[in-house]
Coordinates of C-alpha atoms in Angstrom, one line a residue:
X1 CA -13.9 -15.9 0.0
X2 CA -12.2 -13.9 2.7
X3 CA -12.3 -15.4 6.2
X4 CA -15.1 -14.1 8.6
X5 CA -13.6 -10.8 10.4
X6 CA -14.4 -11.9 14.0
X7 CA -12.1 -15.1 13.1
X8 CA -9.4 -12.7 11.8
X9 CA -9.5 -10.6 14.8
X10 CA -8.9 -13.3 17.2
X11 CA -6.1 -14.8 15.2
X12 CA -4.8 -11.3 15.1
X13 CA -5.0 -11.0 19.0
X14 CA -3.1 -14.7 19.2
X15 CA -0.6 -13.6 17.0
X16 CA 0.1 -10.7 18.6
X17 CA 0.3 -12.2 22.2
X18 CA 2.8 -15.0 20.8
X19 CA 5.0 -12.3 19.3
X20 CA 5.2 -10.7 22.7
X21 CA 5.9 -13.5 24.6
X22 CA 8.6 -14.9 22.2
X23 CA 10.3 -12.0 20.6
X24 CA 14.0 -12.8 20.7
X25 CA 16.5 -10.8 22.6
X26 CA 19.2 -8.7 21.1
X27 CA 21.8 -11.4 20.1
X28 CA 24.8 -8.8 20.5
X29 CA 25.7 -9.0 16.9
X30 CA 24.6 -6.8 13.8
X31 CA 21.5 -8.4 12.2
X32 CA 20.6 -8.2 8.3
X33 CA 18.1 -5.6 7.6
X34 CA 17.2 -7.9 4.6
X35 CA 17.7 -11.4 3.6
X36 CA 20.4 -9.7 1.3
X37 CA 22.9 -9.5 3.9
X38 CA 22.8 -12.6 5.9
X39 CA 26.7 -13.1 5.9
X40 CA 27.9 -14.7 9.0
X41 CA 27.4 -18.3 10.4
X42 CA 26.0 -16.6 13.9
X43 CA 23.7 -14.4 11.6
X44 CA 22.5 -17.7 9.7
X45 CA 22.1 -19.7 12.8
X46 CA 20.0 -17.0 14.9
X47 CA 17.5 -16.5 12.0
X48 CA 16.9 -20.0 11.1
X49 CA 16.2 -20.4 14.8
X50 CA 13.8 -17.8 14.4
X51 CA 12.2 -18.8 11.4
X52 CA 11.6 -22.6 12.4
X53 CA 10.0 -21.1 15.8
X54 CA 7.6 -18.8 13.5
X55 CA 6.6 -21.9 11.3
X56 CA 6.4 -24.3 14.5
X57 CA 3.7 -21.6 16.1
X58 CA 1.7 -21.8 12.9
X59 CA 2.5 -18.3 11.6
X60 CA 4.3 -19.2 8.3
X61 CA 3.0 -20.8 5.1
X62 CA -0.5 -20.4 6.3
X63 CA -1.8 -20.4 3.0
X64 CA 0.3 -23.4 1.8
X65 CA -1.1 -27.0 1.7
X66 CA -1.3 -28.9 4.8
X67 CA 0.2 -32.0 3.2
X68 CA 3.6 -30.1 2.6
X69 CA 4.1 -28.1 5.9
X70 CA 1.5 -25.4 5.7
X71 CA -1.4 -24.5 7.4
X72 CA -4.0 -24.9 4.4
X73 CA -6.0 -21.6 5.5
X74 CA -7.3 -18.5 3.8
X75 CA -4.5 -16.3 2.8
X76 CA -5.8 -13.6 4.8
X77 CA -4.8 -15.2 7.9
X78 CA -1.1 -14.8 6.6
X79 CA -1.7 -11.2 5.9
X80 CA -2.7 -10.7 9.6
X81 CA 0.4 -12.5 10.6
X82 CA 2.8 -10.7 8.4
X83 CA 1.0 -7.2 9.9
X84 CA 1.6 -8.4 13.4
X85 CA 5.2 -9.4 12.7
X86 CA 6.1 -6.0 11.4
X87 CA 4.4 -4.0 13.8
X88 CA 6.3 -6.0 16.6
X89 CA 9.4 -5.4 14.7
X90 CA 10.8 -9.0 14.9
X91 CA 13.8 -10.3 12.9
X92 CA 13.1 -11.3 9.3
X93 CA 12.3 -14.8 8.0
X94 CA 15.6 -15.3 6.0
X95 CA 15.0 -18.1 3.6
X96 CA 13.1 -15.5 1.2
X97 CA 14.1 -17.0 -2.2
X98 CA 12.3 -20.0 -1.1
X99 CA 9.6 -18.7 0.6
X100 CA 8.7 -15.9 -2.0
X101 CA 9.8 -17.2 -5.3
X102 CA 10.8 -21.1 -5.4
X103 CA 7.9 -22.2 -3.1
X104 CA 5.2 -20.4 -4.7
X105 CA 6.3 -21.6 -8.4
X106 CA 6.7 -25.4 -6.8
X107 CA 3.4 -25.0 -5.1
X108 CA 1.8 -23.6 -8.6
X109 CA 3.2 -25.7 -11.2
X110 CA 5.3 -28.2 -9.5
X111 CA 4.5 -31.9 -9.7
X112 CA 3.5 -33.9 -6.5
X113 CA 6.8 -35.3 -6.0
X114 CA 8.5 -32.1 -6.0
X115 CA 6.2 -30.4 -3.6
X116 CA 6.6 -33.3 -1.3
X117 CA 10.4 -33.0 -1.7
X118 CA 10.9 -29.4 -1.3
X119 CA 8.3 -27.4 0.1
X120 CA 8.4 -28.2 4.1
X121 CA 12.2 -27.7 4.2
X122 CA 11.7 -24.3 2.6
X123 CA 9.0 -23.5 5.5
X124 CA 11.3 -24.9 8.4
X125 CA 14.1 -23.0 7.3
X126 CA 16.2 -26.3 6.8
X127 CA 16.5 -26.0 3.2
X128 CA 17.8 -22.9 1.7
X129 CA 17.2 -21.6 -1.5
X130 CA 19.1 -19.4 -3.9
X131 CA 18.8 -18.1 -7.4
X132 CA 20.7 -18.6 -10.7
X133 CA 19.5 -16.1 -13.0
X134 CA 22.1 -13.3 -13.8
X135 CA 25.1 -13.8 -15.2
X136 CA 28.5 -11.4 -14.8
X137 CA 28.3 -10.7 -18.7
X138 CA 24.7 -10.2 -19.4
X139 CA 23.0 -8.7 -15.9
X140 CA 19.5 -8.3 -16.2
X141 CA 19.5 -9.8 -19.8
X142 CA 18.0 -13.3 -18.8
X143 CA 17.3 -14.2 -22.4
X144 CA 21.0 -13.8 -23.0
X145 CA 21.8 -16.5 -20.6
X146 CA 25.0 -18.7 -21.6
X147 CA 25.5 -21.0 -18.8
X148 CA 25.0 -24.3 -20.6
X149 CA 23.5 -27.7 -19.5
X150 CA 24.1 -30.5 -21.6
X151 CA 22.4 -33.9 -21.4
X152 CA 24.5 -36.9 -20.7
X153 CA 22.0 -40.0 -19.6
X154 CA 20.3 -39.2 -16.4
X155 CA 22.5 -36.0 -15.8
X156 CA 23.0 -32.6 -17.1
X157 CA 26.6 -31.5 -16.9
X158 CA 26.3 -27.7 -16.4
X159 CA 29.2 -25.1 -17.3
X160 CA 29.0 -21.4 -16.4
X161 CA 28.8 -18.6 -13.9
X162 CA 25.8 -16.8 -12.2
X163 CA 26.2 -13.9 -9.8
X164 CA 24.3 -12.0 -7.2
X165 CA 23.1 -15.7 -6.0
X166 CA 22.0 -14.3 -2.7
X167 CA 23.3 -16.9 0.0
X168 CA 24.6 -19.1 -2.5
X169 CA 27.1 -20.2 -0.1
X170 CA 24.8 -21.4 2.4
X171 CA 21.9 -22.7 -0.3
X172 CA 20.8 -26.3 -0.6
X173 CA 19.2 -25.5 -3.6
X174 CA 19.2 -23.1 -6.7
X175 CA 16.6 -21.9 -9.2
X176 CA 18.7 -22.3 -12.2
X177 CA 18.2 -20.9 -15.5
X178 CA 20.6 -22.4 -18.2
X179 CA 20.8 -22.8 -22.0
X180 CA 20.0 -26.4 -23.2
X181 CA 19.9 -25.4 -27.0
X182 CA 22.3 -23.2 -28.2
X183 CA 21.1 -23.5 -31.7
X184 CA 17.4 -22.5 -31.0
X185 CA 15.7 -20.2 -33.7
X186 CA 14.8 -17.9 -30.8
X187 CA 17.3 -17.4 -28.1
X188 CA 14.5 -17.9 -25.4
X189 CA 13.3 -21.2 -26.7
X190 CA 16.8 -22.6 -25.8
X191 CA 16.6 -21.9 -22.2
X192 CA 15.5 -24.5 -19.4
X193 CA 15.0 -24.2 -15.7
X194 CA 16.2 -26.5 -13.1
X195 CA 15.6 -27.2 -9.1
X196 CA 19.4 -27.7 -8.7
X197 CA 21.2 -29.0 -5.8
X198 CA 24.3 -27.0 -4.7
X199 CA 26.3 -29.8 -2.9
X200 CA 27.6 -31.5 -6.1
X201 CA 31.2 -31.7 -7.5
X202 CA 32.0 -28.7 -9.8
X203 CA 29.6 -26.1 -8.0
X204 CA 31.9 -23.4 -6.2
X205 CA 30.6 -20.3 -4.6
X206 CA 32.8 -17.3 -3.4
X207 CA 31.1 -14.4 -1.3
X208 CA 30.9 -11.0 -2.4
X209 CA 31.7 -8.2 0.0
X210 CA 29.6 -5.1 -0.3
X211 CA 30.1 -1.4 0.0
X212 CA 28.6 -1.6 3.6
X213 CA 31.2 -4.3 4.3
X214 CA 28.7 -7.0 4.6
X215 CA 28.2 -9.9 2.5
X216 CA 25.4 -11.9 1.3
X217 CA 25.6 -12.2 -2.5
X218 CA 28.0 -15.0 -3.9
X219 CA 29.4 -15.6 -7.4
X220 CA 28.6 -19.3 -8.5
X221 CA 30.8 -21.0 -10.8
X222 CA 29.9 -24.5 -12.5
X223 CA 32.6 -26.7 -13.8
X224 CA 31.2 -29.8 -15.2
X225 CA 28.8 -30.0 -12.6
X226 CA 26.4 -33.0 -12.9
X227 CA 22.9 -32.2 -12.3
X228 CA 20.3 -35.1 -12.1
X229 CA 18.1 -35.1 -15.0
X230 CA 15.1 -35.3 -12.5
X231 CA 15.8 -31.7 -11.4
X232 CA 14.6 -30.3 -14.6
X233 CA 11.4 -28.4 -14.1
X234 CA 9.0 -28.9 -16.8
X235 CA 10.4 -29.6 -20.4
X236 CA 13.7 -28.6 -22.0
X237 CA 12.8 -25.1 -23.3
X238 CA 10.2 -24.2 -21.0
X239 CA 13.0 -22.3 -18.9
X240 CA 12.1 -18.9 -20.2
X241 CA 8.4 -19.4 -19.2
X242 CA 8.9 -20.7 -15.9
X243 CA 11.4 -18.1 -15.0
X244 CA 9.3 -15.2 -16.0
X245 CA 6.8 -16.7 -14.0
X246 CA 9.1 -16.8 -11.1
X247 CA 9.7 -12.9 -11.5
X248 CA 6.3 -12.5 -11.1
X249 CA 6.4 -13.6 -7.6
X250 CA 9.7 -11.9 -6.9
X251 CA 8.4 -8.3 -8.3
X252 CA 5.4 -8.7 -6.0
X253 CA 2.7 -9.0 -9.2
X254 CA 1.7 -12.5 -8.4
X255 CA 0.4 -13.9 -5.0
X256 CA 1.5 -17.2 -3.4
X257 CA 4.4 -16.3 -0.8
X258 CA 4.7 -18.1 2.2
X259 CA 4.8 -15.0 4.4
X260 CA 7.0 -13.6 7.0
X261 CA 9.3 -10.5 7.0
X262 CA 11.8 -10.5 4.2
X263 CA 13.2 -7.0 5.3
X264 CA 13.1 -4.5 8.1
X265 CA 10.5 -2.3 7.0
X266 CA 11.0 1.3 7.5
X267 CA 8.3 3.9 6.9
X268 CA 7.6 7.4 7.4
X269 CA 6.9 7.4 11.1
X270 CA 10.1 5.8 11.7
X271 CA 12.0 8.4 9.6
X272 CA 10.4 11.4 11.7
X273 CA 10.8 9.5 15.0
X274 CA 14.6 8.8 13.9
X275 CA 15.3 12.7 13.2
X276 CA 13.3 13.9 16.1
X277 CA 16.5 15.0 18.0
X278 CA 18.3 16.2 15.2
X279 CA 19.1 19.6 15.2
X280 CA 20.3 22.4 12.5
X281 CA 21.5 26.1 13.5
X282 CA 20.0 25.3 17.2
X283 CA 16.5 24.4 15.6
X284 CA 14.9 21.0 15.0
X285 CA 16.1 20.0 11.8
X286 CA 12.2 19.1 10.6
X287 CA 11.0 22.6 11.2
X288 CA 13.3 23.6 8.3
X289 CA 10.5 24.4 5.6
X290 CA 12.5 23.0 2.4
X291 CA 12.9 19.6 4.3
X292 CA 9.3 19.7 5.5
X293 CA 8.3 20.1 1.8
X294 CA 10.2 17.1 0.7
X295 CA 9.1 15.0 3.8
X296 CA 5.4 15.9 3.0
X297 CA 6.2 14.7 -0.7
X298 CA 7.8 11.4 0.9
X299 CA 4.5 10.9 3.1
X300 CA 2.1 11.2 -0.1
X301 CA 4.2 8.8 -2.0
X302 CA 4.1 6.3 0.7
X303 CA 0.2 6.6 0.8
X304 CA -0.1 6.2 -2.9
X305 CA 1.8 3.0 -2.9
X306 CA -0.4 1.8 -0.2
X307 CA -3.5 2.9 -1.5
X308 CA -2.3 1.5 -5.2
X309 CA -1.7 -1.8 -3.6
X310 CA -5.0 -1.8 -2.1
X311 CA -6.5 -0.8 -5.4
X312 CA -4.7 -3.6 -7.5
X313 CA -7.1 -6.1 -5.5
X314 CA -10.2 -4.4 -6.5
X315 CA -10.9 -5.2 -10.0
X316 CA -13.4 -2.4 -10.8
X317 CA -10.8 0.1 -9.9
X318 CA -8.1 -1.3 -12.1
X319 CA -9.9 -1.6 -15.4
X320 CA -8.2 0.6 -17.5
X321 CA -4.6 -0.9 -17.1
X322 CA -5.0 -3.8 -14.9
X323 CA -1.5 -4.7 -14.8
X324 CA -0.3 -1.6 -14.1
X325 CA -0.2 -1.7 -10.3
X326 CA 1.1 -5.1 -9.7
X327 CA 3.9 -4.7 -12.8
X328 CA 5.0 -1.2 -11.2
X329 CA 4.9 -2.2 -7.4
X330 CA 8.6 -3.1 -7.4
X331 CA 9.7 -0.2 -9.3
X332 CA 7.6 2.1 -7.1
X333 CA 8.7 0.7 -3.8
X334 CA 12.3 0.3 -4.1
X335 CA 12.9 3.7 -5.5
X336 CA 10.7 5.1 -2.9
X337 CA 12.5 3.5 -0.6
X338 CA 15.9 4.4 -1.6
X339 CA 14.7 8.0 -1.7
X340 CA 13.4 8.2 1.7
X341 CA 16.6 6.6 3.3
X342 CA 18.7 9.6 1.2
X343 CA 16.5 12.1 2.8
X344 CA 17.1 10.5 6.3
X345 CA 21.1 10.9 5.5
X346 CA 20.6 14.5 4.0
X347 CA 18.8 15.7 7.1
X348 CA 21.7 14.9 9.2
X349 CA 24.1 17.4 7.4
X350 CA 27.8 16.7 7.8
X351 CA 26.9 14.0 10.8
X352 CA 25.3 11.9 7.6
X353 CA 28.8 10.6 6.6
X354 CA 29.1 8.9 9.9
X355 CA 28.7 4.9 9.6
X356 CA 28.3 2.0 11.8
X357 CA 31.0 1.8 14.5
X358 CA 31.2 5.7 14.9
X359 CA 30.1 6.4 18.3
X360 CA 28.7 10.0 17.2
X361 CA 26.6 8.1 14.5
X362 CA 22.8 8.8 14.7
X363 CA 20.9 5.5 15.7
X364 CA 24.2 3.7 15.3
X365 CA 24.5 4.6 11.8
X366 CA 21.1 2.7 10.9
X367 CA 20.2 5.0 8.4
X368 CA 23.3 5.2 6.4
X369 CA 23.5 1.3 6.3
X370 CA 20.1 1.2 5.3
X371 CA 20.4 3.7 2.6
X372 CA 23.5 1.7 1.1
X373 CA 21.8 -1.5 1.3
X374 CA 18.5 -0.2 -0.4
X375 CA 20.2 -0.3 -3.7
X376 CA 20.3 -4.3 -3.6
X377 CA 16.4 -4.0 -4.2
X378 CA 16.6 -1.6 -6.9
X379 CA 18.7 -4.0 -8.7
X380 CA 17.6 -7.4 -7.7
X381 CA 14.6 -8.8 -9.6
X382 CA 15.5 -6.5 -12.5
X383 CA 16.8 -3.0 -12.2
X384 CA 14.8 0.3 -12.1
X385 CA 15.7 0.9 -15.6
X386 CA 14.5 -3.1 -16.9
X387 CA 11.3 -2.2 -14.6
X388 CA 10.4 1.0 -16.4
X389 CA 10.8 -0.7 -19.7
X390 CA 8.5 -3.4 -18.4
X391 CA 5.8 -0.7 -17.8
X392 CA 6.6 0.8 -21.0
X393 CA 6.0 -2.3 -23.0
X394 CA 3.5 -4.4 -21.3
X395 CA 1.0 -1.8 -19.6
X396 CA 1.4 1.3 -21.9
X397 CA 2.0 -0.6 -25.0
X398 CA 4.9 1.3 -26.4
X399 CA 7.3 -0.2 -28.8
X400 CA 10.7 -2.0 -27.4

């Protein structure tokens, strides 16, 4: 049952007032646009302090159990808090893999011991999580994971490499998918899932410098790394099932995230405002008929995504293909975001080539940086091509 509207309205007013009074000042250095660009200690310290402040005020993890640091409230309250954070344009809550993927998974299927051990640290920002799914030679083909874990007494010895482990160099824990039975008849049956500590001998991370010049991603190497057997989630061979459940959270197809902002949200209104002073051939660029036509298409797409998400929560409106909207959200949203940011650069003409650090760049190169960073979202959680296959197979029933 949804919370009474009068309670939600009063709560919204409280959140708005708190954000107005506690919005952090400009730190004097570039802040990440998403959790995938946290690449320096000063960024991490700033964002960790902010997340702790949001959680301490009671605006993060509102729907998680009180016993583990949450608020024990109706999820509608967290939705209100998130809306107000977006409206206020405050910094992100950086520990997204914990808040959005590992935490909901542990909340849902974890043991009481796992919940007590991990959940509060995720909310406070004390314990950073990363994800060990993709591998250099297998990309999004998780079923082909070759990182090995061999049981020796009360430990598993892990060897292999994971890539795109966002904030792996700062993480305390990793959700780790490994192969424990290479002889399994079906490759999916030989995988296991670990809530693995990072601070053990044999685990090494190397930051990856991106096209933007920023960091955030790492490559993680396991060389005879010993992981306690108690870190195994579920049973040996349950890895594929648990990984698929985790990806449901990552792709936005299943609820349970703690909330907070995972990225700087940029919408059409921001695009229009950002291009207001841009001129072409002496006239405002947004008066160009061709650009206006493209802009209207983007407006329609943004509205359709928003309405689609609302429709997905109303069962009678989603009976024909009940999984179509949740399973397609990630593909629709990330590709729309990429196209919108590309439009912003194209509209600048030759000035679209300017970047952060150029005094003449529009908004300090914000749109150029945002466009280049948008590709990480079209890859993470499964590439757009993989998402299209998921929709084809699991929504439309097409053959592989």
